[in-house]
């Protein structure tokens, strides 16, 4: 399995267009040792030819330009992406679908029932795309039931409902239902090796804990360092946990959780918010993550399992 990180930042990207926090200002001015990042997306393939786009970020066009292997140029209009899978219906994970409207045929979009509901009502991307290439919604089952995506051979998938939050625009915001967010298990059918991917991960039930224990690589929520990170900066009244993101630091933080996984597991943080001090490569927080044997995803990172 090839896992290609197209975008490693949370919503807003890094630097965020209107943000002058220490990180955004510093990376813009070149006074901070840090790497710009685009918004949350992965490309996955079992055979290196047929790719699944996991989340379609607002930065998809720039991400495709930066990933030439996704444009094999076999015909006048072509792309190696054979299907899209959505982890949730958040703006940073679905807006890129609009950019794919010139697709030659309707796009196969795999999502859960609640995500589909949002994409047909509150944020009716599917309805709008009906006026362009169109969408064929494909249902992601929950509860760890294994499913295949025929257009992307060699991989098996299983989704776990996460206790997180529905998108800010959703009628279910702060009253989420199972399937508003998922953690995804992907197994390479030839090597048997497994990925666990959850860019938004807060509560961890036994099914998710088990999936993380058996994974060879976990690519998980690295949004905020502290639970009150946005409050302390005066940017928001919400805690990271209120938004469905487990902070990295502290008792029960993501780093403590990752420390409980086997030593052989590759541990990678993704969906990193621009305010997170780990983005500053000279910070104590960056060093703590690296010293814990945890990687910080960057755009273009490729993992082979
Ligand atoms: C999130 O991950 O919490 C959302 O992407 C926030 C947003 O939509 O900006
Ligand atoms: Mn997000
Ligand atoms: Zn910022």
Tab-separated table of N, CA and C in Angstrom, residues 169-237:
chain	number	residue	atom	x	y	z
A	169	UNK	N	-21.737	23.562	10.286
A	169	UNK	CA	-22.959	23.940	9.576
A	169	UNK	C	-24.087	22.903	9.722
A	170	UNK	N	-23.753	21.755	10.304
A	170	UNK	CA	-24.723	20.648	10.329
A	170	UNK	C	-25.782	20.867	11.401
A	171	UNK	N	-27.030	20.462	11.132
A	171	UNK	CA	-28.041	20.513	12.190
A	171	UNK	C	-27.678	19.625	13.378
A	172	UNK	N	-26.724	18.715	13.182
A	172	UNK	CA	-26.316	17.825	14.275
A	172	UNK	C	-25.084	18.322	15.027
A	173	UNK	N	-24.631	19.570	14.752
A	173	UNK	CA	-23.485	20.122	15.474
A	173	UNK	C	-23.757	20.044	16.975
A	174	UNK	N	-22.809	19.520	17.714
A	174	UNK	CA	-22.892	19.302	19.166
A	174	UNK	C	-23.924	18.229	19.557
A	175	UNK	N	-24.562	17.611	18.552
A	175	UNK	CA	-25.455	16.468	18.810
A	175	UNK	C	-25.161	15.393	17.772
A	176	UNK	N	-23.897	14.985	17.686
A	176	UNK	CA	-23.514	14.093	16.591
A	176	UNK	C	-24.152	12.708	16.697
A	177	UNK	N	-24.232	12.034	15.565
A	177	UNK	CA	-24.722	10.655	15.528
A	177	UNK	C	-23.587	9.772	14.981
A	178	UNK	N	-23.661	8.454	15.227
A	178	UNK	CA	-22.595	7.591	14.701
A	178	UNK	C	-22.493	7.721	13.180
A	179	UNK	N	-21.309	8.001	12.699
A	179	UNK	CA	-21.095	8.146	11.260
A	179	UNK	C	-20.819	9.582	10.844
A	180	UNK	N	-21.012	10.546	11.759
A	180	UNK	CA	-20.619	11.914	11.420
A	180	UNK	C	-19.114	11.988	11.172
A	181	UNK	N	-18.388	11.164	11.875
A	181	UNK	CA	-16.936	11.070	11.684
A	181	UNK	C	-16.558	9.602	11.764
A	182	UNK	N	-15.570	9.235	10.993
A	182	UNK	CA	-15.098	7.845	11.097
A	182	UNK	C	-13.578	7.809	11.236
A	183	UNK	N	-13.135	6.703	11.807
A	183	UNK	CA	-11.735	6.319	11.727
A	183	UNK	C	-11.691	5.199	10.707
A	184	UNK	N	-10.682	5.195	9.870
A	184	UNK	CA	-10.645	4.250	8.757
A	184	UNK	C	-9.490	3.277	8.920
A	185	UNK	N	-9.820	1.984	8.799
A	185	UNK	CA	-8.777	0.954	8.752
A	185	UNK	C	-8.612	0.524	7.315
A	186	UNK	N	-7.396	0.495	6.841
A	186	UNK	CA	-7.131	0.056	5.465
A	186	UNK	C	-6.103	-1.071	5.532
A	187	UNK	N	-6.434	-2.187	4.885
A	187	UNK	CA	-5.532	-3.344	4.884
A	187	UNK	C	-5.048	-3.617	3.473
A	188	UNK	N	-3.757	-3.784	3.321
A	188	UNK	CA	-3.205	-4.201	2.036
A	188	UNK	C	-3.373	-5.710	1.931
A	189	UNK	N	-4.111	-6.145	0.914
A	189	UNK	CA	-4.475	-7.556	0.843
A	189	UNK	C	-3.288	-8.446	0.505
A	190	UNK	N	-2.230	-7.920	-0.099
A	190	UNK	CA	-1.085	-8.791	-0.364
A	190	UNK	C	-0.110	-8.840	0.815
A	191	UNK	N	0.154	-7.706	1.429
A	191	UNK	CA	1.126	-7.731	2.547
A	191	UNK	C	0.446	-7.966	3.895
A	192	UNK	N	-0.873	-7.741	3.953
A	192	UNK	CA	-1.600	-7.858	5.224
A	192	UNK	C	-1.359	-6.668	6.147
A	193	UNK	N	-0.598	-5.700	5.692
A	193	UNK	CA	-0.259	-4.587	6.584
A	193	UNK	C	-1.405	-3.575	6.648
A	194	UNK	N	-1.513	-2.902	7.806
A	194	UNK	CA	-2.690	-2.083	8.076
A	194	UNK	C	-2.361	-0.655	8.454
A	195	UNK	N	-3.234	0.228	7.965
A	195	UNK	CA	-3.181	1.643	8.316
A	195	UNK	C	-4.416	1.978	9.141
A	196	UNK	N	-4.270	2.816	10.160
A	196	UNK	CA	-5.427	3.410	10.823
A	196	UNK	C	-5.328	4.913	10.615
A	197	UNK	N	-6.393	5.495	10.042
A	197	UNK	CA	-6.380	6.917	9.686
A	197	UNK	C	-7.551	7.630	10.348
A	198	UNK	N	-7.253	8.648	11.133
A	198	UNK	CA	-8.322	9.428	11.778
A	198	UNK	C	-7.823	10.859	12.002
A	199	UNK	N	-8.101	11.749	11.042
A	199	UNK	CA	-7.631	13.131	11.203
A	199	UNK	C	-8.413	13.910	12.251
A	200	UNK	N	-9.581	13.411	12.631
A	200	UNK	CA	-10.341	13.994	13.738
A	200	UNK	C	-10.609	12.866	14.715
A	201	UNK	N	-9.967	12.875	15.867
A	201	UNK	CA	-10.094	11.747	16.796
A	201	UNK	C	-10.061	12.284	18.217
A	202	UNK	N	-11.132	12.017	18.974
A	202	UNK	CA	-11.166	12.508	20.361
A	202	UNK	C	-11.368	11.336	21.321
A	203	UNK	N	-12.601	10.865	21.456
A	203	UNK	CA	-12.875	9.713	22.328
A	203	UNK	C	-12.373	8.456	21.643
A	204	UNK	N	-11.878	7.539	22.441
A	204	UNK	CA	-11.372	6.297	21.858
A	204	UNK	C	-12.045	5.120	22.539
A	205	UNK	N	-12.968	4.463	21.828
A	205	UNK	CA	-13.661	3.307	22.408
A	205	UNK	C	-12.834	2.047	22.138
A	206	UNK	N	-13.350	0.910	22.564
A	206	UNK	CA	-12.507	-0.288	22.447
A	206	UNK	C	-12.274	-0.683	20.994
A	207	UNK	N	-13.279	-0.470	20.127
A	207	UNK	CA	-13.096	-0.840	18.713
A	207	UNK	C	-11.969	-0.010	18.093
A	208	UNK	N	-11.946	1.280	18.426
A	208	UNK	CA	-10.900	2.154	17.866
A	208	UNK	C	-9.553	1.825	18.509
A	209	UNK	N	-9.561	1.598	19.814
A	209	UNK	CA	-8.303	1.241	20.494
A	209	UNK	C	-7.727	-0.045	19.901
A	210	UNK	N	-8.598	-1.023	19.612
A	210	UNK	CA	-8.125	-2.282	19.025
A	210	UNK	C	-7.560	-2.042	17.629
A	211	UNK	N	-8.262	-1.208	16.848
A	211	UNK	CA	-7.795	-0.924	15.481
A	211	UNK	C	-6.420	-0.249	15.535
A	212	UNK	N	-6.229	0.628	16.521
A	212	UNK	CA	-4.931	1.303	16.636
A	212	UNK	C	-3.852	0.324	17.069
A	213	UNK	N	-4.218	-0.608	17.962
A	213	UNK	CA	-3.239	-1.600	18.423
A	213	UNK	C	-2.781	-2.505	17.283
A	214	UNK	N	-3.700	-2.848	16.364
A	214	UNK	CA	-3.283	-3.809	15.336
A	214	UNK	C	-2.673	-3.130	14.112
A	215	UNK	N	-2.743	-1.795	14.037
A	215	UNK	CA	-2.220	-1.101	12.847
A	215	UNK	C	-0.696	-1.147	12.803
A	216	UNK	N	-0.161	-1.192	11.580
A	216	UNK	CA	1.291	-1.040	11.410
A	216	UNK	C	1.663	0.435	11.377
A	217	UNK	N	0.674	1.262	11.012
A	217	UNK	CA	0.895	2.706	10.977
A	217	UNK	C	-0.387	3.404	11.404
A	218	UNK	N	-0.277	4.358	12.308
A	218	UNK	CA	-1.440	5.189	12.651
A	218	UNK	C	-1.156	6.616	12.180
A	219	UNK	N	-2.131	7.160	11.509
A	219	UNK	CA	-2.030	8.516	10.967
A	219	UNK	C	-3.186	9.249	11.636
A	220	UNK	N	-2.867	9.955	12.729
A	220	UNK	CA	-3.948	10.433	13.590
A	220	UNK	C	-3.871	11.914	13.925
A	221	UNK	N	-4.977	12.357	14.455
A	221	UNK	CA	-5.248	13.745	14.820
A	221	UNK	C	-4.103	14.418	15.582
A	222	UNK	N	-3.506	15.425	14.951
A	222	UNK	CA	-2.484	16.225	15.626
A	222	UNK	C	-2.885	17.691	15.616
A	223	UNK	N	-4.210	17.959	15.643
A	223	UNK	CA	-4.714	19.323	15.439
A	223	UNK	C	-4.104	20.330	16.419
A	224	UNK	N	-4.307	20.096	17.712
A	224	UNK	CA	-3.890	21.093	18.718
A	224	UNK	C	-2.929	20.480	19.726
A	225	UNK	N	-2.040	21.308	20.228
A	225	UNK	CA	-1.143	20.873	21.302
A	225	UNK	C	-1.901	20.859	22.625
A	226	UNK	N	-2.614	21.949	22.873
A	226	UNK	CA	-3.363	22.091	24.128
A	226	UNK	C	-4.850	22.110	23.860
A	227	UNK	N	-5.631	21.671	24.856
A	227	UNK	CA	-7.085	21.675	24.713
A	227	UNK	C	-7.600	23.112	24.568
A	228	UNK	N	-6.970	24.074	25.286
A	228	UNK	CA	-7.464	25.461	25.267
A	228	UNK	C	-6.640	26.349	24.319
A	229	UNK	N	-6.012	25.721	23.344
A	229	UNK	CA	-5.090	26.458	22.455
A	229	UNK	C	-5.746	27.666	21.769
A	230	UNK	N	-6.944	27.469	21.233
A	230	UNK	CA	-7.607	28.558	20.502
A	230	UNK	C	-8.185	29.591	21.468
A	231	UNK	N	-8.603	29.125	22.652
A	231	UNK	CA	-9.128	30.049	23.674
A	231	UNK	C	-7.993	30.962	24.156
A	232	UNK	N	-6.829	30.358	24.436
A	232	UNK	CA	-5.687	31.138	24.951
A	232	UNK	C	-5.269	32.218	23.951
A	233	UNK	N	-5.423	31.943	22.659
A	233	UNK	CA	-5.055	32.935	21.634
A	233	UNK	C	-6.191	33.929	21.372
A	234	UNK	N	-7.329	33.701	21.992
A	234	UNK	CA	-8.475	34.587	21.782
A	234	UNK	C	-9.130	34.402	20.418
A	235	UNK	N	-8.896	33.242	19.775
A	235	UNK	CA	-9.418	32.984	18.427
A	235	UNK	C	-10.811	32.366	18.487
A	236	UNK	N	-11.095	31.610	19.546
A	236	UNK	CA	-12.336	30.837	19.615
A	236	UNK	C	-12.695	30.600	21.073
A	237	UNK	N	-13.930	30.262	21.301
A	237	UNK	CA	-14.354	29.904	22.660
A	237	UNK	C	-14.343	28.389	22.843
